[in-house]
Short mmCIF file of C-alpha atoms and ligand atoms in Angstrom, two decimals:
data_model
loop_
_atom_site.label_atom_id
_atom_site.label_comp_id
_atom_site.label_asym_id
_atom_site.label_seq_id
_atom_site.Cartn_x
_atom_site.Cartn_y
_atom_site.Cartn_z
CA MET A 1 28.94 220.92 -23.16
CA SER A 2 28.96 221.53 -19.39
CA THR A 3 27.41 224.60 -17.79
CA LEU A 4 30.88 225.88 -16.95
CA GLU A 5 32.03 225.43 -20.55
CA LYS A 6 28.92 227.22 -21.82
CA ALA A 7 29.55 230.09 -19.42
CA ILE A 8 33.18 230.33 -20.53
CA GLU A 9 32.11 230.34 -24.19
CA THR A 10 29.59 233.12 -23.60
CA LEU A 11 32.04 235.17 -21.59
CA SER A 12 34.95 234.71 -23.96
CA THR A 13 32.72 235.69 -26.87
CA ARG A 14 32.17 239.00 -25.18
CA GLY A 15 35.80 239.45 -24.30
CA PHE A 16 35.18 239.40 -20.52
CA LEU A 17 37.70 236.62 -20.00
CA ASN A 18 40.38 239.15 -20.87
CA MET A 19 40.14 240.10 -17.22
CA GLU A 20 41.54 236.68 -16.38
CA ILE A 21 44.78 237.30 -18.21
CA PRO A 22 47.46 237.83 -15.55
CA LYS A 23 49.22 241.19 -15.83
CA GLY A 24 52.65 241.11 -17.45
CA ILE A 25 52.03 237.80 -19.22
CA ASN A 26 53.87 237.41 -22.53
CA LEU A 27 51.01 236.36 -24.79
CA ILE A 28 53.23 235.24 -27.65
CA GLU A 29 55.32 232.98 -25.37
CA GLU A 30 52.14 231.56 -23.80
CA ILE A 31 50.53 230.91 -27.18
CA ASN A 32 53.69 229.19 -28.35
CA LYS A 33 53.69 227.00 -25.24
CA LEU A 34 50.02 226.07 -25.69
CA ARG A 35 50.55 225.36 -29.39
CA LYS A 36 53.23 222.80 -28.50
CA GLU A 37 51.49 221.30 -25.46
CA LYS A 38 48.20 220.83 -27.29
CA ASN A 39 49.59 219.95 -30.73
CA ALA A 40 47.58 222.84 -32.18
CA ILE A 41 47.87 224.56 -35.55
CA ILE A 42 46.99 228.24 -35.92
CA LEU A 43 45.49 229.05 -39.32
CA ALA A 44 44.99 232.73 -40.18
CA HIS A 45 43.41 234.68 -43.02
CA TYR A 46 45.13 237.70 -44.60
CA TYR A 47 42.45 239.99 -43.11
CA GLN A 48 43.50 239.26 -39.52
CA THR A 49 45.48 241.82 -37.53
CA GLY A 50 49.25 241.81 -38.15
CA ASP A 51 50.12 240.28 -34.75
CA ILE A 52 47.84 237.29 -35.44
CA GLN A 53 49.17 236.88 -38.98
CA ASP A 54 52.72 236.86 -37.58
CA ILE A 55 52.04 234.14 -35.01
CA ALA A 56 50.12 231.84 -37.37
CA ASP A 57 51.52 228.50 -38.54
CA PHE A 58 49.82 229.06 -41.85
CA LEU A 59 48.53 232.24 -43.48
CA GLY A 60 46.34 232.05 -46.55
CA ASP A 61 43.23 232.87 -48.54
CA SER A 62 40.00 230.88 -48.18
CA LEU A 63 41.07 228.15 -50.59
CA GLN A 64 44.53 227.68 -49.12
CA LEU A 65 43.12 227.63 -45.58
CA ALA A 66 40.54 224.98 -46.49
CA ARG A 67 43.26 222.80 -47.99
CA GLU A 68 45.48 223.25 -44.96
CA ALA A 69 42.61 222.42 -42.60
CA GLU A 70 41.89 219.23 -44.55
CA LYS A 71 45.42 217.88 -44.43
CA THR A 72 46.60 218.88 -40.95
CA ASN A 73 47.63 216.25 -38.40
CA ALA A 74 47.31 218.67 -35.48
CA ASP A 75 44.86 217.74 -32.73
CA MET A 76 43.37 221.22 -32.57
CA ILE A 77 42.77 223.72 -35.39
CA VAL A 78 42.75 227.26 -34.06
CA PHE A 79 41.06 229.23 -36.80
CA CYS A 80 41.84 232.94 -36.92
CA GLY A 81 39.34 234.08 -39.48
CA VAL A 82 35.55 234.22 -39.54
CA HIS A 83 32.92 231.66 -38.57
CA PHE A 84 32.23 230.20 -42.04
CA MET A 85 35.97 229.52 -42.48
CA ALA A 86 36.22 227.68 -39.15
CA GLU A 87 33.06 225.74 -40.04
CA THR A 88 34.65 224.72 -43.35
CA ALA A 89 37.66 223.41 -41.43
CA LYS A 90 35.37 221.32 -39.19
CA ILE A 91 33.42 220.00 -42.19
CA LEU A 92 36.67 218.88 -43.80
CA ASN A 93 38.36 217.50 -40.71
CA PRO A 94 35.63 216.43 -38.23
CA THR A 95 37.83 214.43 -35.85
CA LYS A 96 39.85 217.53 -34.98
CA LYS A 97 38.78 220.08 -32.42
CA VAL A 98 38.21 223.41 -34.24
CA VAL A 99 38.15 226.60 -32.19
CA LEU A 100 37.60 230.22 -33.21
CA PRO A 101 38.82 233.01 -30.86
CA ASP A 102 35.51 234.89 -31.09
CA THR A 103 32.28 233.18 -32.17
CA LEU A 104 30.82 236.56 -33.13
CA ALA A 105 33.34 236.78 -35.98
CA GLY A 106 30.66 236.43 -38.65
CA CYS A 107 30.35 237.76 -42.20
CA SER A 108 27.73 240.04 -43.75
CA LEU A 109 27.84 238.04 -46.95
CA ALA A 110 27.31 234.69 -45.21
CA ASP A 111 24.49 236.26 -43.17
CA SER A 112 22.66 237.32 -46.34
CA CYS A 113 21.75 233.73 -47.27
CA SER A 114 20.18 230.80 -45.43
CA GLY A 115 19.77 227.16 -46.39
CA GLU A 116 16.01 227.63 -46.26
CA GLY A 117 16.09 230.68 -48.53
CA LEU A 118 18.28 228.87 -51.01
CA ARG A 119 15.91 225.87 -51.01
CA GLU A 120 13.08 228.23 -52.00
CA MET A 121 15.16 229.67 -54.84
CA LYS A 122 15.98 226.16 -56.08
CA LYS A 123 12.25 225.36 -56.31
CA LYS A 124 11.86 228.22 -58.82
CA HIS A 125 14.73 226.90 -60.97
CA PRO A 126 14.46 223.09 -60.77
CA LYS A 127 16.99 222.46 -63.56
CA ALA A 128 19.68 224.70 -62.08
CA ILE A 129 22.68 223.50 -60.13
CA VAL A 130 23.80 225.61 -57.18
CA VAL A 131 27.32 226.98 -57.05
CA SER A 132 28.00 228.76 -53.77
CA TYR A 133 30.85 231.00 -52.78
CA ILE A 134 32.61 229.59 -49.70
CA ASN A 135 31.48 232.70 -47.75
CA CYS A 136 28.29 231.00 -46.57
CA ASP A 137 27.23 228.90 -43.58
CA SER A 138 27.03 225.10 -43.45
CA THR A 139 23.26 225.04 -44.17
CA VAL A 140 23.85 226.90 -47.46
CA LYS A 141 26.76 224.63 -48.31
CA ALA A 142 24.50 221.64 -47.63
CA GLU A 143 22.06 222.94 -50.29
CA SER A 144 24.84 223.49 -52.85
CA ASP A 145 26.30 221.32 -55.60
CA ILE A 146 29.72 222.96 -55.78
CA ILE A 147 31.55 225.44 -53.56
CA VAL A 148 33.96 227.99 -55.04
CA THR A 149 36.32 230.60 -53.66
CA SER A 150 37.46 233.79 -55.36
CA SER A 151 40.66 231.93 -56.38
CA ASN A 152 38.90 229.18 -58.31
CA ALA A 153 35.39 230.46 -59.21
CA GLU A 154 36.20 231.36 -62.84
CA HIS A 155 38.05 228.07 -63.41
CA ILE A 156 35.23 225.96 -61.92
CA ILE A 157 32.41 227.77 -63.74
CA ASN A 158 34.34 227.36 -67.02
CA SER A 159 34.51 223.61 -66.39
CA LEU A 160 30.69 223.30 -66.40
CA PRO A 161 28.67 222.65 -69.60
CA LEU A 162 27.75 225.91 -71.36
CA ASP A 163 24.04 225.11 -71.35
CA GLN A 164 23.94 224.27 -67.63
CA GLU A 165 21.60 226.57 -65.69
CA ILE A 166 23.38 227.82 -62.55
CA ILE A 167 22.26 229.55 -59.38
CA PHE A 168 25.17 231.46 -57.83
CA ALA A 169 24.99 232.35 -54.12
CA PRO A 170 25.45 234.47 -52.10
CA ASP A 171 27.66 237.26 -53.56
CA ARG A 172 26.03 239.29 -56.34
CA ASN A 173 29.28 241.17 -57.12
CA LEU A 174 31.45 238.09 -57.53
CA GLY A 175 28.58 236.41 -59.44
CA ARG A 176 28.22 239.36 -61.83
CA TYR A 177 31.98 239.44 -62.38
CA ILE A 178 32.12 235.68 -63.10
CA ASN A 179 29.17 236.05 -65.48
CA GLN A 180 31.13 238.73 -67.34
CA VAL A 181 34.42 236.84 -67.64
CA THR A 182 32.86 233.47 -68.48
CA GLY A 183 30.00 234.71 -70.69
CA ARG A 184 27.44 232.93 -68.47
CA ASN A 185 24.09 234.12 -67.27
CA MET A 186 24.01 232.67 -63.76
CA ILE A 187 21.03 233.48 -61.55
CA LEU A 188 22.43 235.54 -58.69
CA TRP A 189 21.55 235.55 -55.00
CA ASP A 190 21.37 239.16 -53.83
CA GLY A 191 24.03 239.22 -51.11
CA ALA A 192 27.10 241.39 -50.61
CA CYS A 193 30.09 242.10 -48.39
CA ILE A 194 29.73 245.35 -46.41
CA VAL A 195 33.48 245.98 -46.62
CA HIS A 196 33.89 245.60 -50.37
CA GLU A 197 30.69 247.50 -51.11
CA ALA A 198 31.98 250.47 -49.12
CA PHE A 199 34.61 251.51 -51.69
CA SER A 200 33.92 254.82 -53.41
CA LEU A 201 34.54 255.05 -57.15
CA GLU A 202 34.67 258.83 -56.93
CA ARG A 203 37.29 258.89 -54.19
CA ILE A 204 39.30 256.10 -55.82
CA ALA A 205 39.28 258.06 -59.11
CA GLN A 206 40.77 261.00 -57.20
CA GLN A 207 43.42 258.69 -55.71
CA MET A 208 44.27 257.52 -59.24
CA LEU A 209 44.64 261.15 -60.38
CA ASN A 210 46.85 261.92 -57.38
CA ASN A 211 48.97 258.79 -57.99
CA PRO A 212 49.11 258.54 -61.81
CA LYS A 213 51.69 255.72 -61.79
CA ALA A 214 49.67 253.54 -59.43
CA LYS A 215 47.68 250.53 -60.56
CA LEU A 216 44.27 249.87 -58.99
CA ILE A 217 43.87 246.27 -57.82
CA ALA A 218 40.56 244.96 -56.46
CA HIS A 219 38.91 241.90 -54.93
CA PRO A 220 35.96 240.63 -57.04
CA GLU A 221 33.58 241.23 -54.11
CA ALA A 222 33.86 244.96 -54.94
CA GLN A 223 31.08 246.60 -56.93
CA LYS A 224 31.02 246.71 -60.75
CA PRO A 225 32.08 250.39 -61.18
CA VAL A 226 35.25 249.78 -59.12
CA LEU A 227 36.00 246.51 -60.95
CA GLN A 228 35.51 248.24 -64.31
CA VAL A 229 38.39 250.64 -63.69
CA ALA A 230 40.67 248.13 -61.91
CA HIS A 231 43.93 247.13 -63.63
CA TYR A 232 43.79 243.74 -61.92
CA ILE A 233 41.04 241.76 -60.15
CA GLY A 234 41.84 238.78 -57.93
CA SER A 235 41.41 236.85 -54.70
CA THR A 236 43.51 237.86 -51.70
CA ALA A 237 46.22 235.34 -52.65
CA ASN A 238 46.23 236.53 -56.26
CA LEU A 239 46.38 240.21 -55.28
CA LEU A 240 49.43 239.44 -53.13
CA ASN A 241 51.18 237.60 -55.97
CA TYR A 242 50.34 240.35 -58.43
CA VAL A 243 51.84 243.10 -56.27
CA ALA A 244 55.00 241.06 -55.61
CA ASN A 245 55.58 240.10 -59.26
CA ASP A 246 54.35 243.06 -61.32
CA ASP A 247 56.86 245.72 -62.47
CA CYS A 248 54.67 248.54 -61.21
CA GLN A 249 55.89 250.19 -57.97
CA GLU A 250 52.63 251.70 -56.70
CA PHE A 251 49.24 250.13 -56.05
CA ILE A 252 45.85 251.33 -54.83
CA VAL A 253 44.43 248.32 -53.00
CA ALA A 254 40.64 247.83 -52.99
CA THR A 255 40.17 245.04 -50.48
CA GLU A 256 40.18 244.65 -46.70
CA GLU A 257 43.11 246.57 -45.18
CA GLY A 258 44.58 243.64 -43.23
CA ILE A 259 46.11 242.37 -46.47
CA LEU A 260 48.56 245.29 -46.50
CA HIS A 261 50.53 243.65 -43.66
CA GLU A 262 51.56 240.68 -45.82
CA MET A 263 51.75 242.82 -48.98
CA HIS A 264 54.35 245.10 -47.35
CA LYS A 265 56.38 242.02 -46.42
CA ARG A 266 56.28 240.59 -49.93
CA ALA A 267 56.92 243.92 -51.66
CA PRO A 268 58.75 246.06 -49.06
CA HIS A 269 59.84 248.79 -51.49
CA LYS A 270 56.50 249.28 -53.22
CA LYS A 271 54.02 252.01 -52.35
CA LEU A 272 50.69 250.58 -51.18
CA ILE A 273 47.70 252.89 -50.90
CA PRO A 274 44.47 251.61 -49.28
CA ALA A 275 41.50 252.47 -51.54
CA LEU A 276 39.14 255.01 -50.02
CA THR A 277 35.58 254.26 -48.94
CA GLN A 278 32.44 256.38 -49.21
CA ASP A 279 32.34 257.58 -45.62
CA GLU A 280 35.56 259.37 -44.75
CA ARG A 281 34.77 259.22 -41.01
CA CYS A 282 34.63 255.44 -40.81
CA ASN A 283 37.27 252.76 -41.12
CA CYS A 284 34.98 250.90 -43.51
CA SER A 285 37.72 249.02 -45.36
CA GLU A 286 38.38 247.08 -42.14
CA CYS A 287 36.20 244.00 -41.64
CA HIS A 288 35.08 244.37 -38.04
CA PHE A 289 34.15 240.67 -37.96
CA MET A 290 37.71 239.65 -38.81
CA LYS A 291 39.07 242.13 -36.29
CA LEU A 292 37.06 240.63 -33.40
CA ASN A 293 39.85 238.09 -33.02
CA THR A 294 42.64 239.46 -30.85
CA LEU A 295 45.84 238.01 -29.45
CA GLU A 296 44.21 237.93 -25.98
CA LYS A 297 41.21 235.97 -27.25
CA LEU A 298 43.53 233.68 -29.21
CA TYR A 299 45.43 232.87 -26.01
CA LEU A 300 42.21 232.22 -24.04
CA CYS A 301 40.70 230.14 -26.79
CA MET A 302 43.80 227.93 -26.90
CA LYS A 303 43.92 227.65 -23.11
CA TYR A 304 40.24 226.72 -22.64
CA GLU A 305 39.78 225.12 -26.09
CA LEU A 306 36.67 227.25 -26.52
CA PRO A 307 34.58 228.45 -28.31
CA GLU A 308 34.46 225.22 -30.26
CA ILE A 309 32.81 224.73 -33.67
CA LEU A 310 30.29 221.90 -33.47
CA LEU A 311 28.12 220.77 -36.36
CA ASP A 312 25.13 218.54 -36.89
CA GLU A 313 26.56 215.42 -38.59
CA ASP A 314 23.82 215.28 -41.22
CA ILE A 315 24.47 218.91 -42.27
CA ARG A 316 28.23 218.33 -42.15
CA LEU A 317 28.04 215.38 -44.51
CA LYS A 318 25.79 217.28 -46.93
CA ALA A 319 28.09 220.32 -46.80
CA LEU A 320 31.17 218.15 -47.33
CA ARG A 321 30.10 216.97 -50.81
CA PRO A 322 30.24 220.37 -52.60
CA ILE A 323 33.49 221.29 -50.82
CA THR A 324 35.11 218.01 -51.88
CA LYS A 325 33.93 218.70 -55.43
CA MET A 326 35.59 222.12 -55.29
CA LEU A 327 38.88 220.66 -54.07
CA GLU A 328 38.81 218.06 -56.87
CA LEU A 329 37.99 220.63 -59.55
CA SER A 330 40.66 223.09 -58.45
CA LYS A 331 43.69 220.82 -58.10
CA THR A 332 45.62 222.90 -60.64
CA ILE A 333 44.95 226.20 -58.81
CA LYS A 334 47.65 227.33 -56.35
P1 13P K 401 39.55 235.19 -50.29
O1 13P K 401 38.90 233.96 -50.75
O2 13P K 401 40.12 236.00 -51.41
O3 13P K 401 40.54 234.91 -49.22
O4 13P K 401 38.42 236.15 -49.68
C1 13P K 401 37.82 235.91 -48.46
C2 13P K 401 36.96 237.03 -48.04
O5 13P K 401 36.32 236.99 -47.02
C3 13P K 401 36.88 238.17 -48.89
O6 13P K 401 36.11 239.15 -48.28
FE1 SF4 K 402 32.66 238.68 -44.92
FE2 SF4 K 402 33.35 240.86 -46.20
FE3 SF4 K 402 34.40 240.38 -43.83
FE4 SF4 K 402 35.11 238.90 -45.99
S1 SF4 K 402 35.51 241.07 -45.64
S2 SF4 K 402 34.60 238.14 -43.95
S3 SF4 K 402 33.16 238.83 -47.08
S4 SF4 K 402 32.23 240.76 -44.27
#
């Protein structure tokens, strides 16, 4: 990478390049032009802001986005999500240029685990295989035997022999939930998502009392007490399907708030209530990592084709194996 490119990456990461955007520019028209000119595909997660979700070529959960990244013929994958998701796209489709509007779009869960730390844990349990949640970086994936997402974790764990010892990394909440529904006793890495751990059982219980017809739906990254009272637990894609197809007209939604944008579209007449978090002064049910991507940064990242995701080929190949295994084992999952 040239010095100029490095400087642009650093600046764009901090949002300074916004100053370069000419006044009065129509960002959506410009993004559309760049998308065509550069044969780019914009992939976005349900936790992105509504304007980014609306401009995306494909909107999905982690599993759907990985599949889309693998099969695309576009020359450039513009990943509107967090860093581990863009990395997964690069691992699966290395000949494509993968860019992420803001390289600081990380993940507290992914940050809780390193490849080195996981290697140490494996030494203590030499017979165990490692199943890792996709919310982890490429070094953790490289140390794993199988990757899972919240859409396919239960299915994949159920496909493994009952007597197989398993280390599950990095999400203790998803791991505990999968242990409960599959009857396993997986050894859990002690990581968590700051957004899903912020929900308050006490305040949600009050919301349930105030809205007696509402069903509580939750992402499995939420803590056990919230999951215990939930009427339905599922990945972002499954929560969306549940709200659209269930007869109930009111839902308290315990996951990142960005999902409400697509939920309102799929179920326009239903009442959707964001679940409350412990600190009433903070917007804790918003993932600030996801929200680092903005339309301005998306435009700049497409224009300059930066910041780009680049991976060490050895790590990429090691990380590819458990992701390929996941895709094979979850062919029947939508
Ligand atoms: P999904 O796999 O349900 O899309 O979840 C991704 C995520 O980051 C949840 O916090
Ligand atoms: Fe990571 Fe949580 Fe944000 Fe998902 S919502 S990207 S798990 S910090």
